[in-house]
Short mmCIF file of C-alpha atoms in Angstrom, two decimals:
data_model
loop_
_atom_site.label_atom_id
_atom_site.label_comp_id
_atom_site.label_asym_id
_atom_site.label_seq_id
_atom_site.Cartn_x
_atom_site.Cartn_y
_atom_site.Cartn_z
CA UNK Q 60 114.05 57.21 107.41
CA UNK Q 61 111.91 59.80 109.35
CA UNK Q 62 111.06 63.12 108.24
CA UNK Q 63 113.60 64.81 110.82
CA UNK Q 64 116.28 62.40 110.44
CA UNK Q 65 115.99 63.25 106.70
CA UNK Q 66 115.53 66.94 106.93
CA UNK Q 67 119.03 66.82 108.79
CA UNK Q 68 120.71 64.94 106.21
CA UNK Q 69 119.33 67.12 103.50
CA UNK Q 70 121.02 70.21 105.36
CA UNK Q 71 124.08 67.70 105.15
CA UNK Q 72 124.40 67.11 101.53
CA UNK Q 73 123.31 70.81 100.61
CA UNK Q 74 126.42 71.98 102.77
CA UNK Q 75 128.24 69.75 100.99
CA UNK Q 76 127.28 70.66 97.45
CA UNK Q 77 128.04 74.04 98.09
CA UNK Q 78 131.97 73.65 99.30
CA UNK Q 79 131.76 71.08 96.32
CA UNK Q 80 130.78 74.45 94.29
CA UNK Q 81 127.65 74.11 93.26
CA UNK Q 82 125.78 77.43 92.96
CA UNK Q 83 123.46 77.95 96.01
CA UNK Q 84 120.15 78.66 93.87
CA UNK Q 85 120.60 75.16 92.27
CA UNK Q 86 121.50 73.39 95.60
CA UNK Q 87 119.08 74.96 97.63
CA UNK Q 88 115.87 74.66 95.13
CA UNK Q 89 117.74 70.54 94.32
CA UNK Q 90 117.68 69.63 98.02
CA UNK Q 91 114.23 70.94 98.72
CA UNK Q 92 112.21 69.52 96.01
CA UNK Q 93 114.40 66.31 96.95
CA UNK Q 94 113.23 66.88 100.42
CA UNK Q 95 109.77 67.09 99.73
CA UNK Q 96 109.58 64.00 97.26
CA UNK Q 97 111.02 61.88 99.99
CA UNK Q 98 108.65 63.23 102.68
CA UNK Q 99 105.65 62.96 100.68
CA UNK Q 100 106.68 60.21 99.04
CA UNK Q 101 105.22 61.79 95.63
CA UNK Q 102 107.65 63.21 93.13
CA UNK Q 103 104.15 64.63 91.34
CA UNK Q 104 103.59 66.38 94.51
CA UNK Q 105 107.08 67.72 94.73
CA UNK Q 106 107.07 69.44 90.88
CA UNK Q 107 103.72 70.95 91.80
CA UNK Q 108 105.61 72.48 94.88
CA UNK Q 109 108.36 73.59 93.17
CA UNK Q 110 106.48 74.86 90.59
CA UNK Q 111 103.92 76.85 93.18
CA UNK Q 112 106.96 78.39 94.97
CA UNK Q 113 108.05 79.84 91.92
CA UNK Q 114 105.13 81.85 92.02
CA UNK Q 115 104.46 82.40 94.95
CA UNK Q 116 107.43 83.09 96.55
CA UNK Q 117 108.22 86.68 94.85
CA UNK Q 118 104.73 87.50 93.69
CA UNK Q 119 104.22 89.75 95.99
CA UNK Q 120 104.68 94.07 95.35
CA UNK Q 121 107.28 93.86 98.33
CA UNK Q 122 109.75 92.13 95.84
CA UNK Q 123 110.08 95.48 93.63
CA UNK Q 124 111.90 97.03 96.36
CA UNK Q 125 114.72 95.02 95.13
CA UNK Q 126 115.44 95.95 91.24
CA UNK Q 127 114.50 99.69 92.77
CA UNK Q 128 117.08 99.62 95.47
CA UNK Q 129 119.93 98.08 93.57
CA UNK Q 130 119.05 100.80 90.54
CA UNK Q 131 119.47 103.73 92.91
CA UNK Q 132 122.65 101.95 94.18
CA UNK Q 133 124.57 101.73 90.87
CA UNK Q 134 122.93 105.31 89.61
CA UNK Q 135 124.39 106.83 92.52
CA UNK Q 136 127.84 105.25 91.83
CA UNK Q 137 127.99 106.26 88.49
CA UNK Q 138 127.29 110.15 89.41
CA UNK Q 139 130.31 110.40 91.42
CA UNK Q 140 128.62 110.71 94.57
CA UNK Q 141 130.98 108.73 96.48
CA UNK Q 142 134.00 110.83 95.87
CA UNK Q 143 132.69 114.21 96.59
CA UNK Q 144 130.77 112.57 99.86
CA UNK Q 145 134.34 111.82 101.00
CA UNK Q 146 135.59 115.12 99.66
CA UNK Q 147 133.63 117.08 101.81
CA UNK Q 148 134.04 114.29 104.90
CA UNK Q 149 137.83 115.33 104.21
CA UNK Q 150 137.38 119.05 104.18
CA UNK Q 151 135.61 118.49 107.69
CA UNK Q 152 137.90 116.05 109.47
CA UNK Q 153 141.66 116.42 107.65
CA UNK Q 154 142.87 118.22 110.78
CA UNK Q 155 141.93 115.38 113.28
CA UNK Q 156 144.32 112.87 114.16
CA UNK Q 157 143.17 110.03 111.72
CA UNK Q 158 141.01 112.47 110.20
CA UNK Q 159 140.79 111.28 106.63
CA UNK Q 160 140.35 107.76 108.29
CA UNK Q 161 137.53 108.95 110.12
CA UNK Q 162 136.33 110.66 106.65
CA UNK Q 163 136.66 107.50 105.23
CA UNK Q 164 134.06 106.24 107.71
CA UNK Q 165 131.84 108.93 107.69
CA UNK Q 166 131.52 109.43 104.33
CA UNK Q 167 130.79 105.39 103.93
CA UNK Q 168 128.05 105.30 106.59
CA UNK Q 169 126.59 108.13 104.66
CA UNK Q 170 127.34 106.40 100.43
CA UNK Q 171 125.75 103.51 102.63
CA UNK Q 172 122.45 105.14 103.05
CA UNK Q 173 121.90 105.53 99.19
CA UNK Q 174 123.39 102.19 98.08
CA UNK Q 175 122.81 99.26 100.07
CA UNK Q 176 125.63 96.94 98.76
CA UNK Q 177 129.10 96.79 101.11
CA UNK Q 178 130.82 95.84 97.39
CA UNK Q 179 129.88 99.01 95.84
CA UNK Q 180 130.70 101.22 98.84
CA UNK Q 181 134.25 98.95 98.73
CA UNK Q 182 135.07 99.72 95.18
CA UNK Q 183 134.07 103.60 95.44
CA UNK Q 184 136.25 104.01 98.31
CA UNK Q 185 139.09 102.08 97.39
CA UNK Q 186 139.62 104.45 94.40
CA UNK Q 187 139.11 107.26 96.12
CA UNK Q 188 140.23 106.82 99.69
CA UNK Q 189 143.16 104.66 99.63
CA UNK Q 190 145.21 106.89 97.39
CA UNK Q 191 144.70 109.77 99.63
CA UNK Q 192 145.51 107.92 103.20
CA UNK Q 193 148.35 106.73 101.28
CA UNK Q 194 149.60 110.23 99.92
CA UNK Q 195 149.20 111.38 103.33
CA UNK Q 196 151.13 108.91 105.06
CA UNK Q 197 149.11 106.36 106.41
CA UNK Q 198 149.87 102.98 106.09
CA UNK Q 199 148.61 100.75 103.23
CA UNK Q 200 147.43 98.45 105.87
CA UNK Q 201 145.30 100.88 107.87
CA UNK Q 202 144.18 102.45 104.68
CA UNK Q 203 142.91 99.41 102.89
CA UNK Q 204 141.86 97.61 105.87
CA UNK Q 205 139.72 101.14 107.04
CA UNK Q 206 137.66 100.99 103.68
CA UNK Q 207 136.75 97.11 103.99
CA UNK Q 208 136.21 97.91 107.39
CA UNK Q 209 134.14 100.79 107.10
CA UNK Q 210 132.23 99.35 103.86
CA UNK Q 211 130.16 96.79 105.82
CA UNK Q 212 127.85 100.05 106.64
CA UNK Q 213 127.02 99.25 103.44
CA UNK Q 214 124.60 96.32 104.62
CA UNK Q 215 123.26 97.51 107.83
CA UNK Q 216 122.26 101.20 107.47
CA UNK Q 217 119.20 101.10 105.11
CA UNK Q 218 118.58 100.47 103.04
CA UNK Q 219 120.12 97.52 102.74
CA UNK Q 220 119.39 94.38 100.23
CA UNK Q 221 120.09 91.90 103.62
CA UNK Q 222 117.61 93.26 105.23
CA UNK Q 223 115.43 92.98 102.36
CA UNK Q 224 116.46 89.56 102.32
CA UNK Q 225 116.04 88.77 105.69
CA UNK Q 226 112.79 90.58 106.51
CA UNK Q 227 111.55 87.75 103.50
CA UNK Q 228 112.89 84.91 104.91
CA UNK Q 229 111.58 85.48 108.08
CA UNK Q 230 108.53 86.87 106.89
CA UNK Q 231 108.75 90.81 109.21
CA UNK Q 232 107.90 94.00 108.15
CA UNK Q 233 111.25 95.50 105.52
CA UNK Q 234 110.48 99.09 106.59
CA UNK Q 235 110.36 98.40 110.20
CA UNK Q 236 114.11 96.39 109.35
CA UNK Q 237 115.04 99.16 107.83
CA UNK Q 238 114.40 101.78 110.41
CA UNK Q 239 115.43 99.38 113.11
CA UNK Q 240 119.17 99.69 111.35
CA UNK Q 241 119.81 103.29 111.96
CA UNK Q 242 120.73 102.91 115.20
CA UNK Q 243 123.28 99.88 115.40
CA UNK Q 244 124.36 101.37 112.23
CA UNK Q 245 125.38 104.69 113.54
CA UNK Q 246 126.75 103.06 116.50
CA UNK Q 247 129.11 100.58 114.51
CA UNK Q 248 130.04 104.11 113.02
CA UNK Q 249 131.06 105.73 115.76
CA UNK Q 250 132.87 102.96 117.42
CA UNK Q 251 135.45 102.76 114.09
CA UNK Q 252 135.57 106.33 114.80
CA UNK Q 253 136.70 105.85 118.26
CA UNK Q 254 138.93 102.95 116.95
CA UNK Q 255 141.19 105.38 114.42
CA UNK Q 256 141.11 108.42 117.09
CA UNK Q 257 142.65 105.80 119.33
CA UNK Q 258 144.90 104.59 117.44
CA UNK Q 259 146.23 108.13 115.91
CA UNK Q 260 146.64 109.53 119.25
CA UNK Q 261 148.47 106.64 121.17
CA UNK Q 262 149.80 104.03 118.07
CA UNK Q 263 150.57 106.72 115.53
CA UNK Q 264 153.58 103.71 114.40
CA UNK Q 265 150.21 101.54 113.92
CA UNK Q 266 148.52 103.24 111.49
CA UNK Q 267 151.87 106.08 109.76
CA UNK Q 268 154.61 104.56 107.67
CA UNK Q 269 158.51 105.32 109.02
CA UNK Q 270 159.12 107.16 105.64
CA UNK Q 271 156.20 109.83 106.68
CA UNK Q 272 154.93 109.79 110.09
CA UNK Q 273 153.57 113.15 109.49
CA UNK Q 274 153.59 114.28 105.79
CA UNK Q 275 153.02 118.21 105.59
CA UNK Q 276 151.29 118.20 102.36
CA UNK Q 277 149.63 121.60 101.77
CA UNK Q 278 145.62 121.77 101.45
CA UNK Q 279 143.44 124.26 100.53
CA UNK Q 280 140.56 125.34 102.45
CA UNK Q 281 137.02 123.85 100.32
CA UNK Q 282 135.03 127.24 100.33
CA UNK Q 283 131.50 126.40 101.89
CA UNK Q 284 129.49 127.15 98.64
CA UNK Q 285 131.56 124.43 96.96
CA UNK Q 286 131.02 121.90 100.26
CA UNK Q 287 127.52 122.54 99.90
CA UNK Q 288 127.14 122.09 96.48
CA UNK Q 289 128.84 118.56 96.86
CA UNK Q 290 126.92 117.81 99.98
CA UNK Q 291 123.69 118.50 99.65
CA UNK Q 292 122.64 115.84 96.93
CA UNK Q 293 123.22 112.84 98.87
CA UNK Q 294 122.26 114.66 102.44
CA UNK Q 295 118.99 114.92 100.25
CA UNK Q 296 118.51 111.46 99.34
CA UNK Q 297 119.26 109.67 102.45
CA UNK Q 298 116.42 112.26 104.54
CA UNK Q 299 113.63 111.79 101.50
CA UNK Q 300 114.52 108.24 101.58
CA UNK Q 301 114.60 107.51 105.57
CA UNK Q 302 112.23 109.96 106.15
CA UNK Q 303 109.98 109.07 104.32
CA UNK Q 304 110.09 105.39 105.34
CA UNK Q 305 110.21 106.70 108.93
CA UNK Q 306 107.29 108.87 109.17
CA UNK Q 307 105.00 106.48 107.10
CA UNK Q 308 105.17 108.83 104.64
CA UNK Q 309 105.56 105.53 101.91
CA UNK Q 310 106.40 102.24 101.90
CA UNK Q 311 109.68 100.56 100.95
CA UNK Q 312 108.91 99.87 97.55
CA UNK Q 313 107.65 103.46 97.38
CA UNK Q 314 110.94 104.55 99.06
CA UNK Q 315 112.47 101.81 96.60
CA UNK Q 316 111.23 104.04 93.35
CA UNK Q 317 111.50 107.98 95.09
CA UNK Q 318 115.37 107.00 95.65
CA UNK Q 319 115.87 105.33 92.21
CA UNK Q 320 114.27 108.56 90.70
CA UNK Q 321 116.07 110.74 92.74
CA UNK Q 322 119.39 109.19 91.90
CA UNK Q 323 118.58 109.62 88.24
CA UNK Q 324 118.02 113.27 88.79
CA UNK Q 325 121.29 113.44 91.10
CA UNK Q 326 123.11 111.50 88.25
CA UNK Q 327 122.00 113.60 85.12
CA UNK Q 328 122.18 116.64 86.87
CA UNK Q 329 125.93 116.12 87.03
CA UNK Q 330 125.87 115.11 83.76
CA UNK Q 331 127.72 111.79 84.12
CA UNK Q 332 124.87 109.51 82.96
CA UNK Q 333 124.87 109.01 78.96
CA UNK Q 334 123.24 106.50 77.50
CA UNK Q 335 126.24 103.56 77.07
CA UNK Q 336 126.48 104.02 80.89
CA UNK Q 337 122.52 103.98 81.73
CA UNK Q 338 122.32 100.92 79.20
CA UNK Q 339 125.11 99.42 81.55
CA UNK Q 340 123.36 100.37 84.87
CA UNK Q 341 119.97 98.54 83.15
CA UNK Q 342 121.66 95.27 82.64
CA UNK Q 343 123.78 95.18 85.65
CA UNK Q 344 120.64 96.16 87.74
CA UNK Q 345 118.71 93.06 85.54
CA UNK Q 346 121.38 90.42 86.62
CA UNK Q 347 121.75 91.69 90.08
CA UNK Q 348 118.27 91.60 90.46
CA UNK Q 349 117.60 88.37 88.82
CA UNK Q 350 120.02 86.35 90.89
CA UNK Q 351 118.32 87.97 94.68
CA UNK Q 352 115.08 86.76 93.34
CA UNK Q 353 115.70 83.45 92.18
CA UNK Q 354 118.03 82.61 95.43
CA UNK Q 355 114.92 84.39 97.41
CA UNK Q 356 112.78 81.59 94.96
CA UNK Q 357 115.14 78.69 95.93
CA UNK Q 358 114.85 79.59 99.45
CA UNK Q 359 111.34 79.61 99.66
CA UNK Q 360 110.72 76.01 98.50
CA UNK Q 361 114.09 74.99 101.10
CA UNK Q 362 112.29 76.98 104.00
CA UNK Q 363 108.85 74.75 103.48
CA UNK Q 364 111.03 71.58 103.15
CA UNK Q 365 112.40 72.01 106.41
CA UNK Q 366 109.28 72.83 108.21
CA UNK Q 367 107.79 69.87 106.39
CA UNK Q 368 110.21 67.97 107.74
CA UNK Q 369 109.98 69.42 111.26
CA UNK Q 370 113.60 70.44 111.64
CA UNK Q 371 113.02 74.03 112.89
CA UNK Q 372 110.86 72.38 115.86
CA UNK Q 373 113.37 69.80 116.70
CA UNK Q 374 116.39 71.89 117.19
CA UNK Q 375 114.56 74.39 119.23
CA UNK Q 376 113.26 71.22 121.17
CA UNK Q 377 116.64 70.06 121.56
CA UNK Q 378 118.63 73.84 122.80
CA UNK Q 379 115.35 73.59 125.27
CA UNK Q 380 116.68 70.17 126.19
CA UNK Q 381 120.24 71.01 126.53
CA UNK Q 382 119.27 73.89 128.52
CA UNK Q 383 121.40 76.91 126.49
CA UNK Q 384 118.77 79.28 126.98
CA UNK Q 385 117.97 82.01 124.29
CA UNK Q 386 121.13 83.55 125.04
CA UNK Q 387 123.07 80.09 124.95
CA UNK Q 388 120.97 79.39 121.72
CA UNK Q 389 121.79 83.18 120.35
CA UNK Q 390 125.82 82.84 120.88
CA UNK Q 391 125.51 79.35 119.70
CA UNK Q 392 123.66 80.79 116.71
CA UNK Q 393 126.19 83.17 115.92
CA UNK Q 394 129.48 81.48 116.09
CA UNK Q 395 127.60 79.52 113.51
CA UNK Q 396 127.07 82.26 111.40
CA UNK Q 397 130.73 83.12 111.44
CA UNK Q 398 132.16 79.93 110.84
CA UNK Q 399 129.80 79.95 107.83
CA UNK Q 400 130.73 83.44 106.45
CA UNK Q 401 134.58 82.21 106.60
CA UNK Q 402 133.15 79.50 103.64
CA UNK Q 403 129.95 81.40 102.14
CA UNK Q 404 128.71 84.88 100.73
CA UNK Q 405 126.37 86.99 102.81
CA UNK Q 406 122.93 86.27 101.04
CA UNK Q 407 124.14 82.15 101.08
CA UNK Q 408 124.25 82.31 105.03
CA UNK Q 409 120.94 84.20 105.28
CA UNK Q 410 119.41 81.67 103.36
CA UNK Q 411 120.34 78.71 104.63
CA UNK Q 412 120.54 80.10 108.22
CA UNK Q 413 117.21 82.30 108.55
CA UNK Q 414 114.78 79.44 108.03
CA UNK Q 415 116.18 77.38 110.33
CA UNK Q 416 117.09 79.90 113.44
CA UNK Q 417 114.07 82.24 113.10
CA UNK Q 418 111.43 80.36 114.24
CA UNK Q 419 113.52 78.95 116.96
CA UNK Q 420 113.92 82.33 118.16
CA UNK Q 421 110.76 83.88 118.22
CA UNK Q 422 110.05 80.48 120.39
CA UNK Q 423 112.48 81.56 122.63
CA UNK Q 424 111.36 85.10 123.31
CA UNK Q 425 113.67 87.31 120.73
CA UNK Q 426 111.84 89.90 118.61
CA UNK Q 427 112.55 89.22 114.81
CA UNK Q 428 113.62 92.41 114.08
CA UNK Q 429 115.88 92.64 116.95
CA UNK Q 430 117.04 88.97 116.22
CA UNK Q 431 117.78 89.54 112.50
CA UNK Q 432 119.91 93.08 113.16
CA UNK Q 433 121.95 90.14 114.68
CA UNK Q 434 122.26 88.16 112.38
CA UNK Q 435 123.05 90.85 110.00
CA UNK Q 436 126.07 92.04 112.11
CA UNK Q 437 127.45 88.60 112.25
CA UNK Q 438 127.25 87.79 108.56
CA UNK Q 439 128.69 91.19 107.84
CA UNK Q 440 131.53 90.14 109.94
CA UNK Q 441 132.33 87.47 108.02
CA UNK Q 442 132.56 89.74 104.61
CA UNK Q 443 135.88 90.73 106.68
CA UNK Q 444 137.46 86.93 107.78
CA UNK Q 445 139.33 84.99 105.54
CA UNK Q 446 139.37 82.83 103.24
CA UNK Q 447 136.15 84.35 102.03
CA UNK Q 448 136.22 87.87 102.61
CA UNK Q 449 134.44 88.94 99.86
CA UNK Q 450 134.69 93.23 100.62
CA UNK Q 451 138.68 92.47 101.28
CA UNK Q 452 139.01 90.53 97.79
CA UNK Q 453 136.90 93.83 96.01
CA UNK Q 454 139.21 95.64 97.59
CA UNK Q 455 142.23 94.07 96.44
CA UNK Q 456 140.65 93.67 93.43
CA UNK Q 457 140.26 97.60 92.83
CA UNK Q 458 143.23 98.50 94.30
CA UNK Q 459 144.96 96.58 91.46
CA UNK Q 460 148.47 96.46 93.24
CA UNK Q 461 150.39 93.09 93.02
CA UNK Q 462 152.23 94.53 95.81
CA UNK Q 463 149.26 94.63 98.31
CA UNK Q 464 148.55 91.07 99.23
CA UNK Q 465 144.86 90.01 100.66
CA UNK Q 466 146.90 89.22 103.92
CA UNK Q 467 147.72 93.11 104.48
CA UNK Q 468 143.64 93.71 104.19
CA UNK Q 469 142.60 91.39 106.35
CA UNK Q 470 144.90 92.59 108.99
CA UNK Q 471 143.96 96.13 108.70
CA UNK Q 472 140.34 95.08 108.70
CA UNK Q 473 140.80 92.81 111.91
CA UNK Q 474 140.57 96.21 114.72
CA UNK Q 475 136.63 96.69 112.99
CA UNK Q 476 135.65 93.03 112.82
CA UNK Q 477 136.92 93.82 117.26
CA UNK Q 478 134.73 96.92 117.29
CA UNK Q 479 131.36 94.68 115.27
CA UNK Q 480 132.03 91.78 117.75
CA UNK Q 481 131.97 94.56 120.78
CA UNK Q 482 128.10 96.58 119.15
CA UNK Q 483 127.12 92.76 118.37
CA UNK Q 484 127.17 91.77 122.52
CA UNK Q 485 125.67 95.39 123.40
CA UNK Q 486 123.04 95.32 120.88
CA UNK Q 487 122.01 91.55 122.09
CA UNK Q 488 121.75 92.84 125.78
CA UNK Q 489 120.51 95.92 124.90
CA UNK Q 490 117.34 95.11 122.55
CA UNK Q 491 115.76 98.66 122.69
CA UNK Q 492 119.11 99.83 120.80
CA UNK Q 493 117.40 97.93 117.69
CA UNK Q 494 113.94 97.98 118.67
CA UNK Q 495 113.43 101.83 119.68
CA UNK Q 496 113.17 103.89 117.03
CA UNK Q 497 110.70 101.01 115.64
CA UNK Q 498 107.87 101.59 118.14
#
């Protein structure tokens, strides 16, 4: 069999072991020290390999930006941070039409600057949020579907752990990723903004149960002191940590440890950190951290296998022949990528999908960075489709309610998936809105 014809098939049965259920890690590091036996011909050859991508692929100091990032994440969770971010977002917006849905945004974009992880801005909200739209009025479809909707900024405004994993798969600079996400990130923002003013002003029935289209409940006024007070921790964070990354200031594994340490400040300043719930953040941030690294490990040895196997070459020899064009090769690309995410997690698609499109790609003309904030939009579309879904399942999950089924998330969520698809076709023909701020 030759090389390509194998490399193919390998892609094959690893797609298949994974809808089977076999965990990715296994199936990707199985399949490519399968892959490189059979090429070489050598199973000596293919232990060594394994064994030398162990090492080598998280050796180097990039990969503490990882344990760092996810520490600050779950420190800042603990501390309450998320609740009095959307608190204040509330205080600020409540007399808007959709005003605590557009709080509900806001305040996510900005929990999504200090955490990095759509799941944990899912579950913060989802406690805090939902109850509120609810007590207000608002439907328990346009309330649930808002926060999975609004927790994908999780993912794309750095820091993020997908672009951590991305800007290692396809081997570009993290801190350029991560400053090259403000942008599309703050756009996404505003267009779910635009989405709920719409919607409250025209479709009030949309989004406002019959029982209370318009609930007078009475509110007090937050005094600014108090707003301030509950502001000004997390405002903090996110400018020390984007910042610094933005002016050069330090890298992102020095941004990685300044935000962890910050968050530990933030967290026993408010005195909600004792030492049962720091042992818990430890571990959690330990098997969190573990799992990246070893899928990042098990990546590493599947990305060589297919470039052993010239696979990456072919199909970029064979869009060329077809004559798709990097745009034809792009939308091609990304329906891909959404199929997938309907099947897979987020990191799963990245690592099977990275290796294989990113050097086709760059041979077609696309800058990485603008390429992967891409791909990054159209697997965190798919943390929003069903079956998968995985922000509308933590959702459900938190929520708790026997009485909410996933169905009623994933139609509230559907209007943002719209709104990503829309930023997804203007950020593709519009590079510099990725690319500018990155120089």
């Amino acid at each position: 069999m030759e090389d390509i014809t194998l490399g193919f098939t390998l892609i094959g049965v690893m797609v298949g072991l994974i809808m089977l259920g076999l965990p990715i890690g296994i199936t990707l590091i199985g399949t490519g020290a399968v892959g490189v036996w059979l090429i070489r011909d050598n199973p000596d050859l293919a232990f060594r390999f394994t064994a030398m991508s162990t090492y080598s692929g998280i050796q180097d100091y990039l990969f503490a930006t990882i344990p760092l990032f996810v520490l600050m994440g779950l420190l800042v969770s603990v501390s309450n941070v998320g609740r009095d971010t959307f608190e204040v977002a509330q205080a600020l917006l409540r007399r808007l039409r959709g005003g605590l849905g557009m709080a509900t945004v806001g305040a996510n974009a900005i929990f999504a600057a200090v955490t990095g992880v759509s799941i944990a801005s899912a579950a913060v909200f989802t406690k805090v949020a939902v109850p509120e739209m609810v007590r207000h009025g608002y439907s328990m479809r346009f309330a649930t579907g808002t926060v999975a909707g609004s927790s994908i900024l999780g993912m794309l405004i750095p820091p993020s752990l997908l672009m951590i994993v991305y800007g290692v798969l396809a081997e570009v600079s993290i801190g350029r990723m991560f400053v090259a996400g403000i942008l599309p990130g703050i756009i996404i923002a505003l267009g779910f903004v635009a989405l709920i003013w719409v919607r409250a002003a025209f479709f009030p029935h949309r989004i406002m149960t019959a029982a209370a289209p318009a609930p007078a409940v009475p509110e007090r006024d937050m005094p600014a002191g108090e707003m301030v007070a509950k502001a000004v921790p997390i405002l903090l964070l996110v400018v020390l940590i984007l910042g610094g990354l933005y002016s050069g200031f330090f890298t992102p594994t020095e941004a990685g440890a300044v935000g962890a340490a910050g968050a530990l400040v933030i967290a026993l300043a408010r005195r909600q950190l004792d030492w049962p719930k720091f042992w818990r953040v430890l571990r959690e941030t330990g098997l969190v951290s573990a799992s990246i690294l070893f899928l990042l490990i098990a990546a590493s040895l599947y990305s060589r296998m297919l470039s052993m196997a010239g696979v990456p070459q072919a199909i970029g020899e064979m869009v060329e022949t077809m004559g798709l064009g990097p745009y034809g090769f792009l939308a091609a690309f990304v329906v891909i990528v959404l199929l997938m995410g309907m099947i897979l997690d987020s990191t799963s698609i990245l690592l099977i999908m990275v290796p294989i499109g990113a050097p086709i790609a760059q041979a077609m003309g696309f800058d990485l960075i603008h390429f992967g904030i891409m791909v990054i939009i159209a697997v965190e579309m798919g943390l929003l489709t069903p079956p998968f879904g995985i922000s509308v399942f933590t959702v459900k999950a938190t929520l708790g309610d026997p009485r909410v089924g996933v169905e009623t998330i994933f139609a509230g969520a559907l209007p943002y998936v719209l709104v990503m698809g829309a930023a997804l076709v203007l950020i593709a023909f519009v590079p510099a809105i990725a690319t500018a701020l990155v120089g």
